[in-house]
mmCIF file of N, CA and C in Angstrom:
data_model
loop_
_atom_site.group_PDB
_atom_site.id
_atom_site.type_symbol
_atom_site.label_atom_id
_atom_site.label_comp_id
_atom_site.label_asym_id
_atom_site.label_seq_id
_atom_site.Cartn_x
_atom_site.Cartn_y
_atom_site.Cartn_z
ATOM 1 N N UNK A 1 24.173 -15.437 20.304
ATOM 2 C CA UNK A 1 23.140 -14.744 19.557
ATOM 3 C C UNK A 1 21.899 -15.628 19.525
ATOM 4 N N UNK A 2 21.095 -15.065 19.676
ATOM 5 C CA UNK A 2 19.361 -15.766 19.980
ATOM 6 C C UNK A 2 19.036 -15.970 18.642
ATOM 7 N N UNK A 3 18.411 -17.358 18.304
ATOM 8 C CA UNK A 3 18.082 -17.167 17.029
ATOM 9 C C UNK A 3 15.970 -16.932 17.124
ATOM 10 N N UNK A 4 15.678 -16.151 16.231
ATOM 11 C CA UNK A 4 14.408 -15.940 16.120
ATOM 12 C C UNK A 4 13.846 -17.104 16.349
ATOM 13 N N UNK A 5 12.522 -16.887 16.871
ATOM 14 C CA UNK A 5 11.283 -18.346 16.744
ATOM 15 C C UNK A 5 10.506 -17.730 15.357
ATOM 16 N N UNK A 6 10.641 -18.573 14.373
ATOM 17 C CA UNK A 6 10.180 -18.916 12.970
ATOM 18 C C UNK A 6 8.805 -19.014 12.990
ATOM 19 N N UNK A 7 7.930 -19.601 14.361
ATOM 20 C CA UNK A 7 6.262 -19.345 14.138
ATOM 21 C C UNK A 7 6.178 -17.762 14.803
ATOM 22 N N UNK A 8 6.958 -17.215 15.197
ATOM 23 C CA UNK A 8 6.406 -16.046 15.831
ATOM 24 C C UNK A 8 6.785 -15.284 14.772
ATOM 25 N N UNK A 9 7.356 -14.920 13.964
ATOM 26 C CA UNK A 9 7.716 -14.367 12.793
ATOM 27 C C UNK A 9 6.768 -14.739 11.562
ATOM 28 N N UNK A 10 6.763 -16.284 11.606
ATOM 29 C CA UNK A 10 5.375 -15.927 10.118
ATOM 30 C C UNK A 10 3.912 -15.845 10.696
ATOM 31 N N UNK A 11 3.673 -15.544 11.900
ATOM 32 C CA UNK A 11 2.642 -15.048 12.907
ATOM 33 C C UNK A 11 2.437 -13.356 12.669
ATOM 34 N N UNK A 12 3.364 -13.068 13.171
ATOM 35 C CA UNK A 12 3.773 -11.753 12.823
ATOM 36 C C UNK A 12 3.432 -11.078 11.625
ATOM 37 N N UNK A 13 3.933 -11.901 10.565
ATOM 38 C CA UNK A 13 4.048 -11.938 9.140
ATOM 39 C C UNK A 13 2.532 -12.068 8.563
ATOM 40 N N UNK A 14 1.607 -13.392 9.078
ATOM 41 C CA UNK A 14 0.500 -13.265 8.383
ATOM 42 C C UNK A 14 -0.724 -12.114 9.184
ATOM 43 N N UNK A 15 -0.012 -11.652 10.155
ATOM 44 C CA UNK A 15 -1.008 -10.279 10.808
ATOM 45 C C UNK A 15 -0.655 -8.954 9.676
ATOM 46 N N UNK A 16 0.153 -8.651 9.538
ATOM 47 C CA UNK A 16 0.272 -7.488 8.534
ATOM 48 C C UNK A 16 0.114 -8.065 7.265
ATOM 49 N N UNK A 17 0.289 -9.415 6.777
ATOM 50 C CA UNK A 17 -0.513 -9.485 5.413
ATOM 51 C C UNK A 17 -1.950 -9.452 5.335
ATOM 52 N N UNK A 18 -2.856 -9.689 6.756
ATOM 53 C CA UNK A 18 -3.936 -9.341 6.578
ATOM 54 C C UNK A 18 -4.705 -8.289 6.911
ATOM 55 N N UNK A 19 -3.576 -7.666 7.506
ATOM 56 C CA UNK A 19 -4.119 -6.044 7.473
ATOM 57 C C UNK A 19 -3.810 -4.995 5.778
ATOM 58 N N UNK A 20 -2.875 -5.352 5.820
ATOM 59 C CA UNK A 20 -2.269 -5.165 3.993
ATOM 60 C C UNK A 20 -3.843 -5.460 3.199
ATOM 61 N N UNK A 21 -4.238 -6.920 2.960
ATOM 62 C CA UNK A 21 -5.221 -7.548 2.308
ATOM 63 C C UNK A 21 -6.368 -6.352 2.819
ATOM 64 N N UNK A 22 -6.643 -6.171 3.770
ATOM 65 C CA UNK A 22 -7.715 -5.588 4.251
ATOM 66 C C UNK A 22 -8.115 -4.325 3.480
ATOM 67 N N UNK A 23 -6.296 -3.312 3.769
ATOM 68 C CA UNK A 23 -6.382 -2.293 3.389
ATOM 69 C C UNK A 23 -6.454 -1.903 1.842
ATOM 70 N N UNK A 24 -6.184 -2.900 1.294
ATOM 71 C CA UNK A 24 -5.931 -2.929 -0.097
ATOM 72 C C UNK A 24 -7.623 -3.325 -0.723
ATOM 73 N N UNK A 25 -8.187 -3.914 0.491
ATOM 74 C CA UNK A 25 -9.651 -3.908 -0.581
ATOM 75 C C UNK A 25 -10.361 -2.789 -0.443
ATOM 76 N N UNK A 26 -10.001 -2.207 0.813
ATOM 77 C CA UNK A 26 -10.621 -0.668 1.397
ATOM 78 C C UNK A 26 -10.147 0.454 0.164
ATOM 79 N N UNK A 27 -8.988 0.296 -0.299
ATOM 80 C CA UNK A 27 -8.627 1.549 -1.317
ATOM 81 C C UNK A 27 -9.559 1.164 -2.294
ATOM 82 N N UNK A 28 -8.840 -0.103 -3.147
ATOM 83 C CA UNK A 28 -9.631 -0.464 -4.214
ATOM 84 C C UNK A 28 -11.363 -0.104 -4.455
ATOM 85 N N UNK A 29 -11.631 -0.233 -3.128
ATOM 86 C CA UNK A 29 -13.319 -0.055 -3.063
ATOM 87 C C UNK A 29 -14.120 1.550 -2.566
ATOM 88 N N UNK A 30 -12.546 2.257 -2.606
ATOM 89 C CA UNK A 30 -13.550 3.677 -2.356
ATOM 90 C C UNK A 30 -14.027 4.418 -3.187
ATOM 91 N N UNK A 31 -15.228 4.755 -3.731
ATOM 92 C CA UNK A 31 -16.011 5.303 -4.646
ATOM 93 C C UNK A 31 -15.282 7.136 -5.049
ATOM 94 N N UNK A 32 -14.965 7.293 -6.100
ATOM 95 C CA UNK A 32 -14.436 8.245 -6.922
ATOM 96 C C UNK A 32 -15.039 9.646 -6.037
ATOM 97 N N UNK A 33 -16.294 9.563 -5.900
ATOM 98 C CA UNK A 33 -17.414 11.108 -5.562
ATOM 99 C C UNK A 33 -17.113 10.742 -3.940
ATOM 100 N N UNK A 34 -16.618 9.712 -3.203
ATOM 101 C CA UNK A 34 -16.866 9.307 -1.559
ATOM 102 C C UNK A 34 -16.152 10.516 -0.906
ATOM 103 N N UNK A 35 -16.537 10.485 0.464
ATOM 104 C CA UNK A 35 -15.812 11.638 1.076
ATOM 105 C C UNK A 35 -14.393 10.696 1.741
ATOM 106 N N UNK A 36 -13.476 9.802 1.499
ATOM 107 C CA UNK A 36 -12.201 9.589 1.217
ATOM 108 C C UNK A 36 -11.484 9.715 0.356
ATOM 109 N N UNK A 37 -10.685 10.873 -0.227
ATOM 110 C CA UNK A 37 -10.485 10.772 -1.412
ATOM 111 C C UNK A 37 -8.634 11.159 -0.938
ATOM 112 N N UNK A 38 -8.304 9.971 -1.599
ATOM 113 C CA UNK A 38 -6.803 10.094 -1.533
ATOM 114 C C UNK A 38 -6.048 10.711 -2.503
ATOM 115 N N UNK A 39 -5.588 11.716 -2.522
ATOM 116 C CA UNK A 39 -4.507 12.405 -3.342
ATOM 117 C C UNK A 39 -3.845 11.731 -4.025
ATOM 118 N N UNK A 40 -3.267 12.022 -5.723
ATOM 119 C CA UNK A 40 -2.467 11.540 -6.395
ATOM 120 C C UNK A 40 -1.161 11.185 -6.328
ATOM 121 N N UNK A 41 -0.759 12.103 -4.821
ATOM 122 C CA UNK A 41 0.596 11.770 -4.571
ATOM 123 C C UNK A 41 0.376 10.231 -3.535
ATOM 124 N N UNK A 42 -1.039 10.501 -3.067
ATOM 125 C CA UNK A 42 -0.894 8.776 -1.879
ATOM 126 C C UNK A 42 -1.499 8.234 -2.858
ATOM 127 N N UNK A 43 -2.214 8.035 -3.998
ATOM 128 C CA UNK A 43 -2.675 6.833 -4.754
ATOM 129 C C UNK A 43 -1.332 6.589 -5.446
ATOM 130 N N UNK A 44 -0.061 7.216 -6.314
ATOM 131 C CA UNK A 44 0.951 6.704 -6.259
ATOM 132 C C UNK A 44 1.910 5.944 -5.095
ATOM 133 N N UNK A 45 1.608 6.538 -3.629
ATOM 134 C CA UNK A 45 2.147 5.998 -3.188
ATOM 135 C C UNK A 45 1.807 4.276 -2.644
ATOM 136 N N UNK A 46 0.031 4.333 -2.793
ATOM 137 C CA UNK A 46 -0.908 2.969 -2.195
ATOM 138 C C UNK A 46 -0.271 2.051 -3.901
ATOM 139 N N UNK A 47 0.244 2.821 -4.871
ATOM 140 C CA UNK A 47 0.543 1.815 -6.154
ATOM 141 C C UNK A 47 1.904 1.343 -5.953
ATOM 142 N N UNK A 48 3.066 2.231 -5.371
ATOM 143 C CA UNK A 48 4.173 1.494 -5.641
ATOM 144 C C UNK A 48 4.643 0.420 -4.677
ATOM 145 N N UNK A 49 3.971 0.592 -3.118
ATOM 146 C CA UNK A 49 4.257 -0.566 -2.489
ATOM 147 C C UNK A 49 3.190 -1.647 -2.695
ATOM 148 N N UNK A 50 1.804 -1.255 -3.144
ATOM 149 C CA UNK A 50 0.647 -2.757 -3.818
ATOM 150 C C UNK A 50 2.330 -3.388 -4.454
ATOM 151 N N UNK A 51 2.404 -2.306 -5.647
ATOM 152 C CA UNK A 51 3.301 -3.471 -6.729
ATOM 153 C C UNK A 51 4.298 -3.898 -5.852
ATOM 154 N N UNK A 52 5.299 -3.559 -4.777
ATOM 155 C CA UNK A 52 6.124 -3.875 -3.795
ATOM 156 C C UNK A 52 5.934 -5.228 -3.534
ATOM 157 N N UNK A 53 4.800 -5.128 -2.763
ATOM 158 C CA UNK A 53 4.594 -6.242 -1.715
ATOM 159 C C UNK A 53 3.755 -7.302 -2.582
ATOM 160 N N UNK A 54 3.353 -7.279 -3.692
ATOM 161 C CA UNK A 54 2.370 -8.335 -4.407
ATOM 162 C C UNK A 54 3.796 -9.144 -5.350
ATOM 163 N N UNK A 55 4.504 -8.276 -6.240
ATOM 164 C CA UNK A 55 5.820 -8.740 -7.223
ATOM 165 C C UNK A 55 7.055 -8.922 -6.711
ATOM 166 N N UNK A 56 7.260 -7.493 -5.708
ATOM 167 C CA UNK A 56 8.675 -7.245 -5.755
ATOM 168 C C UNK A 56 9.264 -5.970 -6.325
ATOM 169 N N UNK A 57 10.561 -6.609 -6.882
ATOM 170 C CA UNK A 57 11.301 -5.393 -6.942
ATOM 171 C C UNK A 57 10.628 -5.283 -8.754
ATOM 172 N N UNK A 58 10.588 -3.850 -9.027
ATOM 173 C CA UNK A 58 10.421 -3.602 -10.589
ATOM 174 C C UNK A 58 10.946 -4.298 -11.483
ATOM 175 N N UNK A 59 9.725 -5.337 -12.642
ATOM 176 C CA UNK A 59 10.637 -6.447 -13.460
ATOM 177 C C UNK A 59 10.258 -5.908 -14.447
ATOM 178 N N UNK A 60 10.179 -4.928 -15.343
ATOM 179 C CA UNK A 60 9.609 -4.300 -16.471
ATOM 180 C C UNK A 60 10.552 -3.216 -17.081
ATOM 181 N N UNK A 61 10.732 -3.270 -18.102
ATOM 182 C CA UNK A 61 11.339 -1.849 -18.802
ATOM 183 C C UNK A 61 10.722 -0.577 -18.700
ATOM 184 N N UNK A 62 11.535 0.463 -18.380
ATOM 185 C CA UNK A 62 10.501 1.863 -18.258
ATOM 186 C C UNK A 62 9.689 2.064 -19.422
ATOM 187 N N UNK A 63 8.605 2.657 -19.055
ATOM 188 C CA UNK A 63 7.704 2.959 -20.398
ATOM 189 C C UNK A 63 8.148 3.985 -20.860
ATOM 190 N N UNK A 64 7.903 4.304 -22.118
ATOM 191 C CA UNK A 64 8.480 4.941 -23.151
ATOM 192 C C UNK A 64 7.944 6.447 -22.915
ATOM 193 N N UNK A 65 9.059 7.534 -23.472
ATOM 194 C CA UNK A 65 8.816 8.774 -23.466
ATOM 195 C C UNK A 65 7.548 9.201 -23.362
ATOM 196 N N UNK A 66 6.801 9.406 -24.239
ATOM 197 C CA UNK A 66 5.145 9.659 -24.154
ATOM 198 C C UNK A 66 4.437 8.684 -23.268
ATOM 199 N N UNK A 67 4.428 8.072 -22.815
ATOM 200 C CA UNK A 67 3.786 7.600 -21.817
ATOM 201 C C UNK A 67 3.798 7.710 -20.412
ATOM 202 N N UNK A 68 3.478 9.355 -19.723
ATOM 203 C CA UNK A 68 3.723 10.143 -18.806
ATOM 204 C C UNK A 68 3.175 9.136 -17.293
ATOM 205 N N UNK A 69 1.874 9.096 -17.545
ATOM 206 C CA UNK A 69 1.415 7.800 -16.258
ATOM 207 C C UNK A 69 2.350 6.541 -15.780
ATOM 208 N N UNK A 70 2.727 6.359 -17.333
ATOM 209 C CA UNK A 70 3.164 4.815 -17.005
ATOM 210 C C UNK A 70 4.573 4.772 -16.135
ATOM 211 N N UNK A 71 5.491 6.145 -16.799
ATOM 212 C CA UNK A 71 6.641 6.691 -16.328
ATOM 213 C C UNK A 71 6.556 7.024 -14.823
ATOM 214 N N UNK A 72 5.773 7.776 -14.073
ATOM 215 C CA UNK A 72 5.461 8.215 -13.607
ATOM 216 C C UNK A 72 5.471 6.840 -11.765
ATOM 217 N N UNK A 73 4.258 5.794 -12.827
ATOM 218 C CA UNK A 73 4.272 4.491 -11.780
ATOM 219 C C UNK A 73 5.464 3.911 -11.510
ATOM 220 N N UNK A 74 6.478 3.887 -12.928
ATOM 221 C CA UNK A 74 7.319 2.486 -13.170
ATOM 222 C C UNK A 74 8.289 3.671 -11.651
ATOM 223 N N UNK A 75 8.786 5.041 -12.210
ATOM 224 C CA UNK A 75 9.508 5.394 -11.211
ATOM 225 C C UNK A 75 9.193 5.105 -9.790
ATOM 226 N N UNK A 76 7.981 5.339 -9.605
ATOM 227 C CA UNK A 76 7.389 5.444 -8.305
ATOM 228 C C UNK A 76 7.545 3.753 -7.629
ATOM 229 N N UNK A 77 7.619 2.902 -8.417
ATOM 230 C CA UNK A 77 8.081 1.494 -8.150
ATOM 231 C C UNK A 77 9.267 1.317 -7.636
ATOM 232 N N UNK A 78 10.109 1.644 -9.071
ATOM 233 C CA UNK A 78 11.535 1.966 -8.676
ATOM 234 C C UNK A 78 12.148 2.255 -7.351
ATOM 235 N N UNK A 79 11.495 3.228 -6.745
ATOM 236 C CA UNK A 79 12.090 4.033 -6.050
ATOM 237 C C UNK A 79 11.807 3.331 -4.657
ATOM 238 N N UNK A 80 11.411 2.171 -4.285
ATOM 239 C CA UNK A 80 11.409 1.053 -3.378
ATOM 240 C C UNK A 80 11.574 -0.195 -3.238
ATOM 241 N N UNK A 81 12.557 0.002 -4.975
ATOM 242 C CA UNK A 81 13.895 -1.517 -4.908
ATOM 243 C C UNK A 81 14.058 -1.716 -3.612
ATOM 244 N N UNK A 82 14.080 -2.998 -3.710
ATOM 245 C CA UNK A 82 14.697 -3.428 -1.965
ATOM 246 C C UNK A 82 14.114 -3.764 -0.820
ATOM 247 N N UNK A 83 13.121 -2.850 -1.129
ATOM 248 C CA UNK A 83 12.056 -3.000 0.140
ATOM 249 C C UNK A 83 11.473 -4.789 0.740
ATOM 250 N N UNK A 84 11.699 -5.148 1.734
ATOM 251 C CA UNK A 84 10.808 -6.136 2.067
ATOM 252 C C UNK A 84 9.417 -6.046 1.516
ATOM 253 N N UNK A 85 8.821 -7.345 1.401
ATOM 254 C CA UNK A 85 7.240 -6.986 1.518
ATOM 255 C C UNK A 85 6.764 -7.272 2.215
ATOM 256 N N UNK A 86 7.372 -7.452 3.458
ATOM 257 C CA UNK A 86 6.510 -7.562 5.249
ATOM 258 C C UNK A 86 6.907 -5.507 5.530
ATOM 259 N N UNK A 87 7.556 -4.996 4.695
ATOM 260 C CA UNK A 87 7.428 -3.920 4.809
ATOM 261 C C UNK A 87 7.068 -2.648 3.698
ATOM 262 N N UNK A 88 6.440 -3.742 2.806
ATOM 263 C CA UNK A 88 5.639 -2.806 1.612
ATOM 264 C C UNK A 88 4.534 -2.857 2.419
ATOM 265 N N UNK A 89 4.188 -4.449 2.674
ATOM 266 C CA UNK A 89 2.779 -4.228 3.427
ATOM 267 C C UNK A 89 2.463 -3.041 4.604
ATOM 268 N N UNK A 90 3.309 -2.894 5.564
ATOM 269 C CA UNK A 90 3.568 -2.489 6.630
ATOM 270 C C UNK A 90 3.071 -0.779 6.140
ATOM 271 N N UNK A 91 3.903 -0.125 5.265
ATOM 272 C CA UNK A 91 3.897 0.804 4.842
ATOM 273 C C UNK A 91 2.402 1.363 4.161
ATOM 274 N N UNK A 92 1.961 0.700 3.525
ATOM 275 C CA UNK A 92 0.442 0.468 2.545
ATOM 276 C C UNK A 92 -0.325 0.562 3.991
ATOM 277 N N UNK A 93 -0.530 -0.084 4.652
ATOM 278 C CA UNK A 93 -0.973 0.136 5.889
ATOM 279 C C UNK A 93 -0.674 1.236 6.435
ATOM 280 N N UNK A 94 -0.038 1.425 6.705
ATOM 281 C CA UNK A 94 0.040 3.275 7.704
ATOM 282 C C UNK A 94 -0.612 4.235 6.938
ATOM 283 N N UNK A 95 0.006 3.817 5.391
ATOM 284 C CA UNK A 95 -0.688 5.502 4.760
ATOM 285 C C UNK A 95 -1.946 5.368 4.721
ATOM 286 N N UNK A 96 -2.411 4.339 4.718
ATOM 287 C CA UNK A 96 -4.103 4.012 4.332
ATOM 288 C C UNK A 96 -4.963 4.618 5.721
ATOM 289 N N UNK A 97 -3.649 4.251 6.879
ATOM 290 C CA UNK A 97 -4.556 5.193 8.317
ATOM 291 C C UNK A 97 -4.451 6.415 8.204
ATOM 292 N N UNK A 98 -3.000 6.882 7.959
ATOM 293 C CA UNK A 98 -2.707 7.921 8.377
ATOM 294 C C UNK A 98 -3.712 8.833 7.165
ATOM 295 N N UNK A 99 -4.333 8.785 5.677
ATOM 296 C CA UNK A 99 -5.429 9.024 5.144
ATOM 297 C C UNK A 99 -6.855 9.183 5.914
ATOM 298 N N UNK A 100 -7.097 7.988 6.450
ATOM 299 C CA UNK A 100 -8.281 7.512 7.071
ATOM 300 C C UNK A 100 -8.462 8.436 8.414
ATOM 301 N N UNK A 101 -7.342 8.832 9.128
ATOM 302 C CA UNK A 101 -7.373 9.613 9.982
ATOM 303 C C UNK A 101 -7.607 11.402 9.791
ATOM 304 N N UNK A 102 -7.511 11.376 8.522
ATOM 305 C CA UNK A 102 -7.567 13.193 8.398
ATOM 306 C C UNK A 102 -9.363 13.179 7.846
ATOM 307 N N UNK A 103 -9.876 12.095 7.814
ATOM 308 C CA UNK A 103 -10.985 12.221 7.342
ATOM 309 C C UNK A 103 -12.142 12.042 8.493
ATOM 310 N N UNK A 104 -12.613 12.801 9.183
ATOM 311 C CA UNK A 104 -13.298 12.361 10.418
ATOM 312 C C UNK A 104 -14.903 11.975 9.866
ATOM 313 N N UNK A 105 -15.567 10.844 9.638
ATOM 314 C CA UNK A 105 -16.484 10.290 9.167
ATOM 315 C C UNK A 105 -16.626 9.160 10.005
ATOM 316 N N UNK A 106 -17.806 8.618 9.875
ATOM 317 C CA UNK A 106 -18.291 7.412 10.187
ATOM 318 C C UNK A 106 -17.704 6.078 9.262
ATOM 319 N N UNK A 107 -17.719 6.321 8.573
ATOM 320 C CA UNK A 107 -17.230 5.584 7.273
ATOM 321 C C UNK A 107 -15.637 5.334 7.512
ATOM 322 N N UNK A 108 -15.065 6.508 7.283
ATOM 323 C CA UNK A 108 -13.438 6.298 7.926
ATOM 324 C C UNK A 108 -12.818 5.785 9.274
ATOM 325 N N UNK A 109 -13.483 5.761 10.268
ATOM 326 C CA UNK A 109 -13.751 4.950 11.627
ATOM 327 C C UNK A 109 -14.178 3.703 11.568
ATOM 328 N N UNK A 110 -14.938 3.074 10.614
ATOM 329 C CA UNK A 110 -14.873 2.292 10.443
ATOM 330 C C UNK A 110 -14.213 1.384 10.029
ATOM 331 N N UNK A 111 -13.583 2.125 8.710
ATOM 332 C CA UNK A 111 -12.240 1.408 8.191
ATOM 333 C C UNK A 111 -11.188 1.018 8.787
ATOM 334 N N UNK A 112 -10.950 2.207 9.805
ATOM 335 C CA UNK A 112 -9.597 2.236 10.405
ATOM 336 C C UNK A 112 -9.826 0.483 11.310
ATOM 337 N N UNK A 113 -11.258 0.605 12.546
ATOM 338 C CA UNK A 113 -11.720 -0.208 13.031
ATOM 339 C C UNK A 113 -11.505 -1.816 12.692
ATOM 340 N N UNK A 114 -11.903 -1.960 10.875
ATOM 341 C CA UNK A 114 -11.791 -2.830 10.120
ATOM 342 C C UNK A 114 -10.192 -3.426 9.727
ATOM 343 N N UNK A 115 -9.080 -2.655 9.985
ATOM 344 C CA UNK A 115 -7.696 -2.535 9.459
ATOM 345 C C UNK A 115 -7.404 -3.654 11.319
ATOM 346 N N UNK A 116 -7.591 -2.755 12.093
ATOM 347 C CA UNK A 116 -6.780 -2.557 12.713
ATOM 348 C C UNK A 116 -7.785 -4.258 13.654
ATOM 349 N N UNK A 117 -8.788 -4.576 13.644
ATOM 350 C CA UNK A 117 -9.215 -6.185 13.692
ATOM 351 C C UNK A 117 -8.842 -7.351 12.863
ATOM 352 N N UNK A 118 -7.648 -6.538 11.721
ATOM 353 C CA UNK A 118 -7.643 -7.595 11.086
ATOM 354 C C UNK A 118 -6.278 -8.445 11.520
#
C-alpha cells in the first residue's frame, strides 16, 4: 500500500482553504439589494459548512423552543457531524459557483474568475 506524500496533501489542502477563504469573503460581501442573491435555503447551507469547516462538529446545546432561527442553524449544523473540513470547505465552494453560475452578470464572472485563481 502506497503511503500518501504529506506535502502534496497539505498543498492540496491549502488550495481549497484558499478558495474556501475567497469564497467566504465573496458571500459575506454581497450587498442585500445586489443582483446575487442567494436563497435562504443556500445561505443556510453557506452557514452550516462556514460553521463546519471554521469549528467543526456542533459544540453547543440546541437553542431553545422559541428560538426558530437559532433552531433552524444549530440543525442545519448538525446535520454535517462528521464532515471533514477539507470537505466543508470543498462544499462552501461549489455552492458559492454553482449560485454564481445561475446568475449571468459581470460581477458573477468575476467572482467565479476570483474563486477559481485562488
Amino acid at each position: 500500500m502506497a503511503i500518501p506524500n504529506p506535502t502534496l496533501i497539505s498543498i492540496a489542502d491549502m488550495t481549497t482553504e484558499a478558495k474556501f477563504l475567497k469564497a467566504v469573503a465573496i458571500v459575506q460581501g454581497l450587498p442585500k439589494d445586489g443582483p446575487i442573491k442567494p436563497s435562504q435555503d443556500d445561505q443556510l447551507y453557506f452557514y452550516k459548512y462556514f460553521k463546519q469547516a471554521t469549528i467543526g462538529d456542533v459544540n453547543t446545546a440546541r437553542p431553545g423552543m422559541l428560538d426558530f432561527v437559532g433552531k433552524a442553524k444549530w440543525d442545519a449544523w448538525n446535520e454535517v457531524k462528521g464532515t471533514s473540513k477539507a470537505d466543508a470547505h470543498a462544499k462552501y465552494v461549489e455552492k458559492l459557483l454553482a449560485v454564481l453560475k445561475t446568475v449571468d452578470t459581470d460581477e458573477s464572472k468575476k467572482h467565479i474568475a476570483e474563486i477559481e485563481a485562488a
